[in-house]
């Protein structure tokens, strides 16, 4: 906590984070051994968390790029935190690699389109096989995630750190270079993230499609990123690491949480209402399944992600009180997890039943009427799911702390630093 | 303690302006006799408007049969132009509400004119739904009220009705927002005026005295209206998109429509702002208030929204293939390769490809290229609506009813006429009110005026900043 604003993790923090990581691992192992024959609960939990945290780090990079391009000044005091998130993309590559290996080795049955026999017998899946295939999944994921990390997140971080050491020439060339990377990343990120979301998440319901889906998921990531940021900033401030972050900055972060919760709800409503209104069977099946078989997920999603942030954060003062803001951010973070849970689980369960029925397991009879049954870890998140999520969250925070240790928390030569330090909302 | 300004920010007011200079520069256009250029433009606009009103009268006298709509293509020029105009209005609301919330100071240079443009564009847009019914004297049937016709109620399940509410709300709030901003400026004009003009502006400014209490209320009201206008930026074009997307017509029923329509609306709105501002700043000599920096910022918004629209086009195209749904696939094949291929080509070229030249800073800061591009985008966004409406309807489920639509002179006349109405109103506005918001520009002078911004930048040298942050 010197004048340089350096950060180092305390032993206690390390222990707590490792404790949660251990708990997560334990939950993963327990899930694996208590699972069905194709380990659908284990793999779907893994998919949800891998996509969730990879997405949060992608969105952090996207926020940095968007703010830089828009000449934003106020956020410089939390810039290092988002830089830390963006570096997590390297872990994201490794997490997704596990899913890719699973795909090639047929270790999991997350994706109906990965079952060659099923595809051959299904004209719809056959029609999509030009995109939904293991080659696209593998190389798309590796090339796109690789581009995000190696071509943008890492070089941008390096530029930002160089700025600390080298300062500025008359032309602010380091800042201008950072801005160049930011502007270029915006369209690349926008196009490629859509392709990855279709592969990773939407193809879980392999027959279903919605043009809104990519933007919906990105909005969900965005809100998740803001929720984690608010909690982390409040924690770090409480521990004295971010003395320059004031109520004014928290107010603005709170506004982003509020505004983008509404924006997500707008996308949710647009997608739901249009599908409900047109009433085309191929499309309504998605919501029909969720409303009838997963009502807790369907309605809980709206309560946690819209009702709570909307009504609590509507007032001015709730965005300026640490306790209230932390509470809402926590609720929303759990809500975001629930959103990804409801995107992934119903499709995976369906695919699992088909796979089990196909392989002549005892569950075959169940497949016909699985709809009305409660399935642990699918119908609602169980303790194992929550434990796994906190394990991944601890991994994410640990990684971010490691990044924060590498550089001062205040980018002292950023051209907007003065604006950010003197930021006033009211 | 003054608010620091980052050294990399460019000034938004040039020419070392004092508060007095600002009043003089911005109020004087309303106090002088109109220039020859203004008179010529006004005569042309009124003439065009007259032709439009004549075409409209023709439509009402002879009926909708004077348009080339047929049983397959029930919407043609009418709704294309309606959506086009509504979209154009969006830049004004975005600038006045969303950019206010994002504290973008450059909005003050263009917000007044953009909001005026919004109102005039909605006026033009509203004419189409009102007249395409063919019996505009029955238009009050659109409003739900207890009546003696049965009682016969409107269909609350219809997005067309939601649109009526959305647009009338939008118009009301935009008008209030615009007028609220004008009140202190009208007072400034009044204080300089004599005789009848003084009386007129006194009424228009509601007796504004500039007391602290007035400013306090004015600021509260502005914030409340910004809060109301922000969801309206999204809701209006969202509901316009519902007009199409709630149907089961391939190419219309797609879930990305709401946000994609909003992005497209902002895109076309900024293009129209550029078209208007480039001419206005030149004729009224406002280059020091609407600077190249302003134009560059708006070009960046055009590049951004153009690319968002591009992402949406490609998403639609991809998902049409991905869906495996034959009719959806055909709808998009037909758009690109069918009888109206030229409109799809025009749309892609003007909306997605050509704005990409704004990646080059030199072009973003070029007046000529900006003007040319703004026209391109206006054309491209018109094509977009034509593609969505005419192309889709011309090839429906039944090949026996396939058709081709071209407008009659009456339809073209109404469209051209709305351009006349729009420019007539805009030209009157430039004579009656300060085109740039006087009070709001004065408000940012000390943080964005060129004589202050350089001084600020050196004041906030990095070492001082770090020192301050350490206590």
Coordinates of C-alpha atoms in Angstrom, one line a residue, chain A residues 3-5 69-74 124 127-132 172 175-176 179 183-184 186-187 190-191 194 198 202-203 205-213 215 243-244 252 255-256 263 266-267 269-271 273-275 277-278 280 282-283 410 412-413 415-419 421-425, chain B residues 1-10 101-104 155 157-159 162 234-235 237-238 241-242 245-248 253-260 262-263 293 296-297 300 304 307-312 314-316 318-325 328 359 361 460 462 465-466 468-471:
Chain A
X3 CA 2.6 5.5 -2.9
X4 CA 3.1 3.4 -6.0
X5 CA -0.2 1.6 -5.4
X69 CA -12.4 4.4 -28.5
X70 CA -15.1 6.6 -27.0
X71 CA -12.5 8.9 -25.1
X72 CA -13.9 7.7 -21.8
X73 CA -12.0 9.3 -18.9
X74 CA -13.7 8.2 -15.6
X124 CA -32.0 -30.6 -40.0
X127 CA -28.1 -29.2 -43.1
X128 CA -26.2 -27.5 -40.3
X129 CA -23.2 -29.9 -40.4
X130 CA -21.3 -27.4 -42.5
X131 CA -21.0 -25.3 -39.4
X132 CA -21.8 -27.6 -36.5
X172 CA 1.1 10.3 -26.8
X175 CA -1.8 5.8 -26.0
X176 CA -2.6 6.2 -29.7
X179 CA -6.4 3.2 -29.2
X183 CA -10.8 0.3 -32.5
X184 CA -9.6 -2.7 -34.5
X186 CA -14.4 -3.8 -31.8
X187 CA -15.6 -5.2 -35.1
X190 CA -18.3 -8.3 -32.5
X191 CA -18.3 -10.7 -35.4
X194 CA -21.3 -14.2 -32.3
X198 CA -23.5 -20.1 -31.7
X202 CA -26.8 -22.1 -29.0
X203 CA -25.8 -25.4 -30.6
X205 CA -30.2 -26.9 -28.6
X206 CA -29.0 -28.1 -32.0
X207 CA -32.4 -27.7 -33.8
X208 CA -33.3 -24.4 -32.4
X209 CA -32.1 -21.0 -33.7
X210 CA -32.6 -17.3 -32.9
X211 CA -30.8 -14.4 -34.6
X212 CA -30.9 -12.5 -31.3
X213 CA -29.1 -15.2 -29.3
X215 CA -26.3 -10.4 -28.6
X243 CA -7.9 4.6 -2.2
X244 CA -8.4 6.6 -5.4
X252 CA -21.0 5.0 -12.5
X255 CA -25.3 2.8 -13.4
X256 CA -23.7 0.4 -15.9
X263 CA -30.7 -3.7 -21.8
X266 CA -34.9 -5.6 -23.4
X267 CA -33.1 -8.3 -25.5
X269 CA -38.2 -9.5 -24.0
X270 CA -37.6 -8.9 -27.7
X271 CA -36.5 -12.5 -28.2
X273 CA -42.1 -11.9 -27.3
X274 CA -41.4 -12.3 -31.0
X275 CA -41.2 -16.1 -30.7
X277 CA -46.2 -13.9 -30.9
X278 CA -45.3 -15.7 -34.1
X280 CA -43.8 -21.1 -34.9
X282 CA -39.6 -24.8 -34.3
X283 CA -39.0 -21.7 -32.2
X410 CA -3.0 3.2 -10.8
X412 CA 0.1 6.8 -13.5
X413 CA 0.8 8.0 -17.0
X415 CA -3.6 10.7 -20.3
X416 CA -7.1 10.6 -18.7
X417 CA -5.8 9.9 -15.2
X418 CA -6.5 13.4 -14.0
X419 CA -10.1 13.3 -15.2
X421 CA -9.1 11.0 -10.2
X422 CA -11.3 14.1 -10.1
X423 CA -14.4 12.4 -11.4
X424 CA -17.7 13.8 -10.1
X425 CA -21.1 12.6 -11.0
Chain B
X1 CA -10.4 23.8 -8.1
X2 CA -11.3 23.5 -11.8
X3 CA -12.2 20.2 -13.5
X4 CA -9.2 18.7 -15.2
X5 CA -9.3 17.9 -18.9
X6 CA -7.2 15.2 -20.5
X7 CA -4.5 16.6 -22.7
X8 CA -5.5 14.3 -25.6
X9 CA -8.9 15.9 -25.9
X10 CA -9.6 18.3 -28.7
X101 CA -26.2 10.4 -19.8
X102 CA -22.8 9.4 -21.2
X103 CA -21.6 13.0 -20.5
X104 CA -20.4 13.5 -24.1
X155 CA -56.9 -4.6 -31.6
X157 CA -52.7 -7.3 -29.8
X158 CA -51.6 -5.5 -32.9
X159 CA -48.1 -4.1 -33.0
X162 CA -48.4 -0.2 -30.2
X234 CA -34.9 2.1 -28.0
X235 CA -38.6 1.6 -27.8
X237 CA -37.8 1.6 -33.5
X238 CA -38.2 -1.6 -31.5
X241 CA -39.5 -3.6 -36.0
X242 CA -42.4 -5.5 -34.3
X245 CA -41.1 -9.3 -36.8
X246 CA -44.3 -10.5 -35.1
X247 CA -45.6 -11.8 -38.5
X248 CA -44.7 -15.2 -39.8
X253 CA -39.9 -12.8 -38.4
X254 CA -36.4 -12.7 -36.9
X255 CA -35.6 -12.0 -33.3
X256 CA -32.6 -9.7 -33.9
X257 CA -34.9 -7.1 -35.5
X258 CA -35.5 -4.9 -32.5
X259 CA -31.9 -3.9 -31.6
X260 CA -30.9 -4.1 -35.3
X262 CA -32.5 0.7 -33.5
X263 CA -28.9 0.6 -34.6
X293 CA -13.9 17.4 -34.3
X296 CA -15.3 13.3 -36.9
X297 CA -17.2 12.1 -33.7
X300 CA -17.3 7.5 -35.8
X304 CA -19.9 2.0 -35.4
X307 CA -20.8 -2.0 -38.6
X308 CA -23.5 -3.1 -36.0
X309 CA -26.0 -3.1 -38.9
X310 CA -23.5 -5.2 -40.9
X311 CA -23.2 -7.7 -38.1
X312 CA -27.0 -7.9 -38.0
X314 CA -24.7 -11.2 -41.8
X315 CA -26.3 -12.8 -38.7
X316 CA -29.6 -12.9 -40.5
X318 CA -26.2 -16.9 -41.6
X319 CA -29.1 -18.0 -39.4
X320 CA -31.3 -18.2 -42.5
X321 CA -29.0 -20.9 -43.8
X322 CA -28.4 -22.4 -40.3
X323 CA -32.2 -22.6 -39.6
X324 CA -32.6 -25.3 -42.2
X325 CA -36.0 -23.6 -42.9
X328 CA -36.3 -18.5 -44.7
X359 CA -11.4 4.0 -40.6
X361 CA -8.8 9.6 -40.1
X460 CA -2.6 18.7 -15.0
X462 CA 1.3 13.8 -14.6
X465 CA -1.7 14.1 -10.5
X466 CA 0.2 11.3 -8.9
X468 CA -2.6 14.3 -5.4
X469 CA -3.7 10.7 -5.6
X470 CA -1.3 9.6 -2.9
X471 CA -3.0 11.4 0.0

